[in-house]
mmCIF file of C-alpha atoms in Angstrom:
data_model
loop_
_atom_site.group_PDB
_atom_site.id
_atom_site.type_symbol
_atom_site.label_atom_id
_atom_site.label_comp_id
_atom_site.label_asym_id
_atom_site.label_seq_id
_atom_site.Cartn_x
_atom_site.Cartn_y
_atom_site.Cartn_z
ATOM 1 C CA UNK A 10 121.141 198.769 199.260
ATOM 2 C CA UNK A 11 119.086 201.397 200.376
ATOM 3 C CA UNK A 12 119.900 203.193 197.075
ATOM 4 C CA UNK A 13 119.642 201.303 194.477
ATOM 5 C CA UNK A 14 115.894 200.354 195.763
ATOM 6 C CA UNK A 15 113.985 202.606 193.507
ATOM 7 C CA UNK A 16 116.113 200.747 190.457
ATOM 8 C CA UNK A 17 115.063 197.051 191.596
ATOM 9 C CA UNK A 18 111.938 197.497 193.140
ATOM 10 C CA UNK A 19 109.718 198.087 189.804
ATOM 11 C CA UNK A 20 111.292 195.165 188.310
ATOM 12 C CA UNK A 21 109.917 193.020 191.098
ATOM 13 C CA UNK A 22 106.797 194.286 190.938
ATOM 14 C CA UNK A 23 106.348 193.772 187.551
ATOM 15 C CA UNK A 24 107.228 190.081 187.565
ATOM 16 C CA UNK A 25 105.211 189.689 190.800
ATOM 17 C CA UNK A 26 102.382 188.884 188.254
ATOM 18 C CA UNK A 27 104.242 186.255 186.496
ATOM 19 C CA UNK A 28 102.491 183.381 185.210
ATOM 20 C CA UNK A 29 105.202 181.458 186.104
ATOM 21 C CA UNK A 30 104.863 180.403 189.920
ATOM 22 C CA UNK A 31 108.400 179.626 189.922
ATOM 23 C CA UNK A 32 109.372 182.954 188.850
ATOM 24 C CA UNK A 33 106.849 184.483 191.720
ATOM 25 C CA UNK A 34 108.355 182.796 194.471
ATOM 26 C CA UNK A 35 111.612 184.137 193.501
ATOM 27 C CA UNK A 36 109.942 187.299 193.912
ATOM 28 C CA UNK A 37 108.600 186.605 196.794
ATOM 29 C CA UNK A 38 111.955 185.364 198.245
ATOM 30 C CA UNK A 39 113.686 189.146 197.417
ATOM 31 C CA UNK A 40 111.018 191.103 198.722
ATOM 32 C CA UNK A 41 110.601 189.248 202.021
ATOM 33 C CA UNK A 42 114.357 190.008 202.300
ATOM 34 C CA UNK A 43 113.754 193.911 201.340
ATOM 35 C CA UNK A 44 110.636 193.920 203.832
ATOM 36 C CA UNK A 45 113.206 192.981 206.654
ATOM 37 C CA UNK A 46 116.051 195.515 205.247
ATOM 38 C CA UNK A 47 113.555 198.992 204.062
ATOM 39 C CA UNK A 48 110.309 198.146 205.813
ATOM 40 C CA UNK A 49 108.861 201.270 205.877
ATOM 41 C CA UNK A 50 109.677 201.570 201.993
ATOM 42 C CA UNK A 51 108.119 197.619 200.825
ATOM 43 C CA UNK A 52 105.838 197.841 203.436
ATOM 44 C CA UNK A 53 103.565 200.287 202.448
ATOM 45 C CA UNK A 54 103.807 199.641 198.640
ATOM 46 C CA UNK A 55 102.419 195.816 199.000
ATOM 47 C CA UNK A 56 99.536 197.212 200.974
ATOM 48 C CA UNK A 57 98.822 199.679 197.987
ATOM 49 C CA UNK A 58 99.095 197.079 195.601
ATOM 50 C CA UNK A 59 97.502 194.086 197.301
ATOM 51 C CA UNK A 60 94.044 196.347 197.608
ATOM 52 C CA UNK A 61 91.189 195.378 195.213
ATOM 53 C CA UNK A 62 91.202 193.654 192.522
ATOM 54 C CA UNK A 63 89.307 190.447 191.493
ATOM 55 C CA UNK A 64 91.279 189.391 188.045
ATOM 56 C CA UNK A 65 93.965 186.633 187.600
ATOM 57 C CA UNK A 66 97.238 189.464 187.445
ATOM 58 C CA UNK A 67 95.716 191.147 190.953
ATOM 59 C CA UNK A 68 95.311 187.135 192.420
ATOM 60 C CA UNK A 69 98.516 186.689 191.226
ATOM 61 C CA UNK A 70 99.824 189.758 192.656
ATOM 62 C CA UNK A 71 98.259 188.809 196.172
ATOM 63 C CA UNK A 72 99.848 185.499 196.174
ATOM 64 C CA UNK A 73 103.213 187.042 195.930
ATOM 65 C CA UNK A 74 102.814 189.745 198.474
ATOM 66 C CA UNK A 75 101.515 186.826 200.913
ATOM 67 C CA UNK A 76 104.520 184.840 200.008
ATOM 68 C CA UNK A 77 106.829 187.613 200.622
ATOM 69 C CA UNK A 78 105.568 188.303 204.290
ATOM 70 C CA UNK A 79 105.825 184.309 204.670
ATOM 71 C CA UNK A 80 109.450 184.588 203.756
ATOM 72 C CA UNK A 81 109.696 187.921 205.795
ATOM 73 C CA UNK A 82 108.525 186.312 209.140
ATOM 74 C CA UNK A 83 111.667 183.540 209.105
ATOM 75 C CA UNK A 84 113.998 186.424 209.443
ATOM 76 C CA UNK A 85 114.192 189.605 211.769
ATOM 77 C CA UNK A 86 110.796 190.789 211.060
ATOM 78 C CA UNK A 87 110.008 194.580 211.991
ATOM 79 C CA UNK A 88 107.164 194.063 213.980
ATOM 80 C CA UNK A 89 106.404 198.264 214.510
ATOM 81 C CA UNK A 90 105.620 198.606 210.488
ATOM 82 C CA UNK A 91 103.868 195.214 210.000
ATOM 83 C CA UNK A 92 101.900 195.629 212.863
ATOM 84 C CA UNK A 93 100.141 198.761 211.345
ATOM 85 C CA UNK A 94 99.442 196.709 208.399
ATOM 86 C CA UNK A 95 98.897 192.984 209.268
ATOM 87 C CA UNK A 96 94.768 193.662 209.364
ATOM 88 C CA UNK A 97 95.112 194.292 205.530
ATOM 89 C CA UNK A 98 97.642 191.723 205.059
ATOM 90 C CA UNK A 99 94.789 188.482 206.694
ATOM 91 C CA UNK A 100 92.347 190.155 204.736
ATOM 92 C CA UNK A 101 94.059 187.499 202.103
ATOM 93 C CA UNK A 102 92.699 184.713 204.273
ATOM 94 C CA UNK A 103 89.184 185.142 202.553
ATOM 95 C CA UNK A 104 90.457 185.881 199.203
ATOM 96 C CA UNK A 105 88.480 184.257 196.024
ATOM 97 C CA UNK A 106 91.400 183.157 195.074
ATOM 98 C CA UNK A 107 92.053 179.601 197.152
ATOM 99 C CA UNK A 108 95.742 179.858 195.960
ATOM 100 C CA UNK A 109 96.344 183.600 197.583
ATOM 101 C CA UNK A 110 94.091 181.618 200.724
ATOM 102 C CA UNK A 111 96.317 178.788 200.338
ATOM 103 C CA UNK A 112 99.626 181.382 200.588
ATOM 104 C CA UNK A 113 97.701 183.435 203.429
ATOM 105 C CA UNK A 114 97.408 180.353 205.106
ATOM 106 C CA UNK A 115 101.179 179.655 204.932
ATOM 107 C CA UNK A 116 102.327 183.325 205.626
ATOM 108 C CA UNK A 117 100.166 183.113 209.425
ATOM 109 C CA UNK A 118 101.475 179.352 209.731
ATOM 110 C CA UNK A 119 105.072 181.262 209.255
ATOM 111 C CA UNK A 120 104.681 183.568 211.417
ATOM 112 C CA UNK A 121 102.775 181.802 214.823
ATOM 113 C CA UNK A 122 106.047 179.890 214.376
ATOM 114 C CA UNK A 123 108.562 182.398 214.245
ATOM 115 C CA UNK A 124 106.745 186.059 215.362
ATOM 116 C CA UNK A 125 103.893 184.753 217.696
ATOM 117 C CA UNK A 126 104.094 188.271 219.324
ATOM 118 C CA UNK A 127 103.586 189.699 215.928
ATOM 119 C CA UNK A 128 100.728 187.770 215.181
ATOM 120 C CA UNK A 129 98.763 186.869 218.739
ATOM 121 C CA UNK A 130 96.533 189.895 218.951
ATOM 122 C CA UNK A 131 95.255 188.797 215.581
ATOM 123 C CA UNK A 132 94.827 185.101 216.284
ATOM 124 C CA UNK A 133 91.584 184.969 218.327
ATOM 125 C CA UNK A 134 89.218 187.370 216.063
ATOM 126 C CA UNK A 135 90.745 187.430 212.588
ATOM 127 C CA UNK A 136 92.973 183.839 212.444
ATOM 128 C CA UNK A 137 91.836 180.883 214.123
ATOM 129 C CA UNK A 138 87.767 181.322 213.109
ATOM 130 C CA UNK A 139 89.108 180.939 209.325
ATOM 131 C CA UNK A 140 91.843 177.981 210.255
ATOM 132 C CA UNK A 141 88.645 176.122 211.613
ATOM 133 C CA UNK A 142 86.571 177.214 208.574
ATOM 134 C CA UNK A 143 88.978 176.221 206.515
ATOM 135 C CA UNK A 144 89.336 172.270 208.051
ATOM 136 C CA UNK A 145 85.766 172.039 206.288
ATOM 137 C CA UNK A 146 86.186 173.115 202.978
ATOM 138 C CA UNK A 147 86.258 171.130 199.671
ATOM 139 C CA UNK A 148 86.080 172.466 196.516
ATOM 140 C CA UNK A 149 86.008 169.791 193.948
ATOM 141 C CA UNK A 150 85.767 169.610 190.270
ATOM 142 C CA UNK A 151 86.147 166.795 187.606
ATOM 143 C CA UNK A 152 88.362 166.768 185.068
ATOM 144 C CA UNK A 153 88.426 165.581 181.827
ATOM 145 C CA UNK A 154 92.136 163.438 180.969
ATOM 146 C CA UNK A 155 90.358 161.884 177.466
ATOM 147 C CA UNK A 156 89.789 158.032 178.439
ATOM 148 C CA UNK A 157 88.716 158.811 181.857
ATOM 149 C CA UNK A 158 87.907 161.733 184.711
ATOM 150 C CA UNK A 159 89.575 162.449 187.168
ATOM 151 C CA UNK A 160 87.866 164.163 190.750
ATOM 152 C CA UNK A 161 89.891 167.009 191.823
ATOM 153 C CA UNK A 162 89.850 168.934 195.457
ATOM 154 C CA UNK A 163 91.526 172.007 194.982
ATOM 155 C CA UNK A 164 90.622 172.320 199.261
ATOM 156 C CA UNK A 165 92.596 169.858 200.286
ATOM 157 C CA UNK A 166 95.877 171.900 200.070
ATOM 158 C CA UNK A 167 93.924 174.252 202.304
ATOM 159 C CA UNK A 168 92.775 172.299 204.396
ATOM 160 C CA UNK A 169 96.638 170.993 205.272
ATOM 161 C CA UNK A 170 97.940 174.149 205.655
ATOM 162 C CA UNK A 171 95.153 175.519 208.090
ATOM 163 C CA UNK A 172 95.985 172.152 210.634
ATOM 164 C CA UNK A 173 99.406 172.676 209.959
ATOM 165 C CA UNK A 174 98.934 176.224 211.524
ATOM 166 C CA UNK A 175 96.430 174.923 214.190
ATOM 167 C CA UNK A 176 99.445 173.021 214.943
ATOM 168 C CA UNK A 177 101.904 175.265 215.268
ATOM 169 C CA UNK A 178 99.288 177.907 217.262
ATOM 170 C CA UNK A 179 99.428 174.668 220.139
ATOM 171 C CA UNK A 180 102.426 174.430 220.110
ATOM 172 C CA UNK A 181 103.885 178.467 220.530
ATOM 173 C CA UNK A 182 100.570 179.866 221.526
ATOM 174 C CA UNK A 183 98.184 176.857 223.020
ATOM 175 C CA UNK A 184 96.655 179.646 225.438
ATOM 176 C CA UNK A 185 95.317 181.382 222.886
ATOM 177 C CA UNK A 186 93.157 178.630 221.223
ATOM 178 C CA UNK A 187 90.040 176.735 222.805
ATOM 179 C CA UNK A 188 90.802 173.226 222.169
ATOM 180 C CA UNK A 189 86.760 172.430 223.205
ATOM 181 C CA UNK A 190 85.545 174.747 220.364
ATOM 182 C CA UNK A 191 87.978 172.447 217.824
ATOM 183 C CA UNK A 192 87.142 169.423 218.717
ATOM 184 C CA UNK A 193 84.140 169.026 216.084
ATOM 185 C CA UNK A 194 86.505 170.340 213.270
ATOM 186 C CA UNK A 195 88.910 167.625 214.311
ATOM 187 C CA UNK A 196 86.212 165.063 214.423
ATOM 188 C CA UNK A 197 85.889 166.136 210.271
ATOM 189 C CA UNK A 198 88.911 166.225 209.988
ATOM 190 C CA UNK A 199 89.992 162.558 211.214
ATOM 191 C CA UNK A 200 87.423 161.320 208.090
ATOM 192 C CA UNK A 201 89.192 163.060 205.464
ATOM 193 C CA UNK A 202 91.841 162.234 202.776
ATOM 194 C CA UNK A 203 94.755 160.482 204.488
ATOM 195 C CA UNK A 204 97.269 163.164 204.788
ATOM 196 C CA UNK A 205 94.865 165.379 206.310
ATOM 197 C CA UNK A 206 93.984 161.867 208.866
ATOM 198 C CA UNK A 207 97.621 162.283 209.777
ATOM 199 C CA UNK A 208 97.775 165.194 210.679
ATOM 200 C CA UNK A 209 94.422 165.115 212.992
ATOM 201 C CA UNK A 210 95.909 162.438 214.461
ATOM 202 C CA UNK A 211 99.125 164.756 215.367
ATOM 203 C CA UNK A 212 97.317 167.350 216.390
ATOM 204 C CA UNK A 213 95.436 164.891 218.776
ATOM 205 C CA UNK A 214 98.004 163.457 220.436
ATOM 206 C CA UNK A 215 99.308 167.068 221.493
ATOM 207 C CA UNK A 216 95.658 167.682 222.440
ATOM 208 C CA UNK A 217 95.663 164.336 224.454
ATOM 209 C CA UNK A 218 98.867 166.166 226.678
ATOM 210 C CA UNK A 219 97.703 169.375 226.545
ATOM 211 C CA UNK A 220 94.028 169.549 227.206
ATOM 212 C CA UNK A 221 92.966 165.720 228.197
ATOM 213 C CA UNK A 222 89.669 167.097 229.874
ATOM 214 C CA UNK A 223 88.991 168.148 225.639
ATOM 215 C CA UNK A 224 89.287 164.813 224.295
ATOM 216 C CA UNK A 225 87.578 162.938 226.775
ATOM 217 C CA UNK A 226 84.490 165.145 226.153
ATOM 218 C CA UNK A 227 84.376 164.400 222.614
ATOM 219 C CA UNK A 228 85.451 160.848 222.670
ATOM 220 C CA UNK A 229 82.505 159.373 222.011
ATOM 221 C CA UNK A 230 82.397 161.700 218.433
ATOM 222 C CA UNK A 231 86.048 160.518 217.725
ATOM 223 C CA UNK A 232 85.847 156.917 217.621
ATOM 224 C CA UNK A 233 84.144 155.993 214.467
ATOM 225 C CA UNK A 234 86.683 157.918 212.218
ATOM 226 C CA UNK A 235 89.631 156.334 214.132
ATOM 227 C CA UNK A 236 88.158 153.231 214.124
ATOM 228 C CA UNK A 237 86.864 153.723 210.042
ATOM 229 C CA UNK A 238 91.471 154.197 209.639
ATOM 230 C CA UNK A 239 92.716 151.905 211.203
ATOM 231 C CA UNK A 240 90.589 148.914 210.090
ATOM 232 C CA UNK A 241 91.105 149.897 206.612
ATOM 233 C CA UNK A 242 92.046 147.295 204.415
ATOM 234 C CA UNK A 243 95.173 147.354 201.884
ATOM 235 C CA UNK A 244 93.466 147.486 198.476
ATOM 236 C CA UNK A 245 94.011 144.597 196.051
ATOM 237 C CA UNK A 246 96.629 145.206 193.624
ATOM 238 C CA UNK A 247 98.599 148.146 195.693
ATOM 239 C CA UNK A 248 102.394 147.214 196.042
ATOM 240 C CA UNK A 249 105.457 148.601 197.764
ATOM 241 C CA UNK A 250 104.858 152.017 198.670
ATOM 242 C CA UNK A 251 101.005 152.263 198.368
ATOM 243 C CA UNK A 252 101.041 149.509 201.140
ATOM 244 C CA UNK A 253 103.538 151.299 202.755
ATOM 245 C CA UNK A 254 101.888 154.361 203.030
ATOM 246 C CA UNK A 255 98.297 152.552 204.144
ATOM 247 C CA UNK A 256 99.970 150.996 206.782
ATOM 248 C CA UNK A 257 101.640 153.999 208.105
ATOM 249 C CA UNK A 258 98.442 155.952 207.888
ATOM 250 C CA UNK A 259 96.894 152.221 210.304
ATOM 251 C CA UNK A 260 100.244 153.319 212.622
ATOM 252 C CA UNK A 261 99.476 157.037 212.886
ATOM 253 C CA UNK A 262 95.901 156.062 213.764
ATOM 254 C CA UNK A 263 96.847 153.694 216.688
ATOM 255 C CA UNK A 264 99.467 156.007 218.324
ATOM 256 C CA UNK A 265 96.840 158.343 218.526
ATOM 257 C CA UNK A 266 94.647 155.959 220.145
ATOM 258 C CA UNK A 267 97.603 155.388 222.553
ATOM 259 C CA UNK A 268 97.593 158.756 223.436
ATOM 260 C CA UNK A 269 94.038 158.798 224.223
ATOM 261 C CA UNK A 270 94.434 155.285 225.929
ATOM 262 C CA UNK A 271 97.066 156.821 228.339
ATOM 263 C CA UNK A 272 95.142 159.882 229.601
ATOM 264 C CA UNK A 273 95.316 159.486 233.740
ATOM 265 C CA UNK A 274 91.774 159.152 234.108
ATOM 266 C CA UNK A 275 90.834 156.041 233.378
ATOM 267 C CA UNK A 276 87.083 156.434 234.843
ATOM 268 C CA UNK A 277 86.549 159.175 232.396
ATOM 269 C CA UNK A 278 87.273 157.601 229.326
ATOM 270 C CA UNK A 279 83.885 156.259 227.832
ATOM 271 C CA UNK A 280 82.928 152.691 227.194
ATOM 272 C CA UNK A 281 82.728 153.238 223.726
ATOM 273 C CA UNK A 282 86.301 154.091 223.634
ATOM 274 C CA UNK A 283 87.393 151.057 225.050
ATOM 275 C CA UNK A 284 85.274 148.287 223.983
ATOM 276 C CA UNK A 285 87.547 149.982 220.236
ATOM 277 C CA UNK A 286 90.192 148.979 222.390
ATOM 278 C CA UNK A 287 89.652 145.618 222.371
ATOM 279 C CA UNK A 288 88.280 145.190 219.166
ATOM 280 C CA UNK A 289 91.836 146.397 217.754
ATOM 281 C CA UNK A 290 93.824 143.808 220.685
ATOM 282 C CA UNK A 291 91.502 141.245 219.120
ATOM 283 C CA UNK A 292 92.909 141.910 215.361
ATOM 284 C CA UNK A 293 96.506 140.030 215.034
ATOM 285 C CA UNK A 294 97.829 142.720 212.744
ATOM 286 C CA UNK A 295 96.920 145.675 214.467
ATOM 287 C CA UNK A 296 97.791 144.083 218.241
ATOM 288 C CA UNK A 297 101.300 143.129 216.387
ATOM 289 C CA UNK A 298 101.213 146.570 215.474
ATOM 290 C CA UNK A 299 100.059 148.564 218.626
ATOM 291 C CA UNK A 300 103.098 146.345 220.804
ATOM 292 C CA UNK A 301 106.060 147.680 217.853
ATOM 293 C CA UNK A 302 104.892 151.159 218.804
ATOM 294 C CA UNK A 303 105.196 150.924 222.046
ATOM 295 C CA UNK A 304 108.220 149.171 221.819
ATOM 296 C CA UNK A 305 109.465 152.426 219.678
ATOM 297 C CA UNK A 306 108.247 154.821 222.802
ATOM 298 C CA UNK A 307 110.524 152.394 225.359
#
């Protein structure tokens, strides 16, 4: 292909500014197959063209480029070429733009999953400070739908994708990350929206196996948001799904207080902790509900 690449490769770039997002991912999708196939052709020209820039065609531009390496890192990604460019490349991670954040976000979840050794050396100074960083923000805005406004949080996708990565770092790289330094962002993080609950509550029940001393340290810190989910109430007037999805939001909240429950140190684990304990034995639905989950793990 090698020589038809000075033929395709303007076309790409051009559309890599789409307004289409559709369009750009199809992009994307071709060059992170060209980055694996002519690095040291592709490589080098998204650098040039991801540098400066602060209007909507260069954010656009960025998003694609990040996209690209995302796609890149899922095949046989030449490490030698990226590594002389991957500082440039997480520059994206504290980009104006939230969606090239949002797509720098994804590219590093991408590839701790399938190139840790590309990406550990960067993890410790350049990575996981803006993951944590990132379990904080929200951005909202109202907007205006005629009869009524709505409150958007353009964060939240952010927010996902950086404990989606945090994830991922414990479960190829968990050396690399203090767990003790995390714990607060976790504790934020188990009081946000609920898909952002759920996957706290993931995330501590790998924490509960992998670093117990961590958790029981913070309990104290982590009870009031767990205990704030899964005492929530079903609204009046939600049906099917919607109570679905509140109850499984109540389950993911009590495995995680299994996990915590079955740490082997049962002197350690604070008072606080388990007088919750029996508060949630004491509540027929959520006993009902702690005994099918167990029943699931036998």
């Amino acid at each position: 292909f090698s020589s038809y690449i000075e033929q395709v490769l303007p076309h790409l770039l051009k559309h890599c500014e789409s307004a289409e997002e559709g369009v750009r991912n199809m992009v994307a999708e071709c060059l992170g197959a060209l980055i694996t196939m002519h690095p040291e052709t592709i490589v080098p020209a998204l650098t040039n063209l991801g540098a400066g820039g602060s209007g909507e065609a260069e954010g656009l531009m960025r998003w694609t480029i990040a996209s690209s390496l995302k796609y890149c890192m899922t095949g046989r990604a030449p490490h030698a070429i990226l590594m002389e460019h991957m500082e440039n490349f997480l520059e994206m991670l504290n980009d104006e733009d939230l969606q090239v954040r949002h797509a720098a976000l994804s590219m590093c979840n991408a590839a701790v999953h399938h190139q840790p050794s590309l990406i550990i050396s960067f993890l410790d100074a350049k990575i996981i400070p803006v993951l944590y960083e990132t379990v904080r923000l929200k951005q909202e805005r109202v907007v205006d739908l005629g009869p009524f406004k709505q409150k958007v949080d353009d964060g939240l996708p952010l927010r996902k994708t950086a404990l989606a990565c945090i994830n991922t770092v414990l479960d190829t790289l968990p050396d690399q990350m203090d767990v003790g330094a995390f714990m607060p962002f976790l504790e934020t993080g188990l009081g946000d929206k609920e898909d952002v609950q759920m996957l706290c509550h993931q995330i501590l029940i790998k924490i509960c196996g992998y670093a117990p001393g961590a958790v029981l340290s913070s309990l104290d810190s982590l009870v009031d948001p767990l205990e704030k989910t899964v005492t929530k109430k079903v609204k009046e007037g939600q049906v099917g799904t919607e109570v679905d999805r509140a109850n499984e939001l109540i389950r993911s909240g009590l495995r995680a207080v299994l996990a915590i429950s079955a740490i082997d140190d049962s002197a350690g684990i604070s008072r606080k902790f388990w007088d919750f304990v029996d508060r949630i034995q004491k509540r027929e639905k959520l006993a009902a509900m702690v005994g099918a989950i167990k029943a699931e793990g036998n």
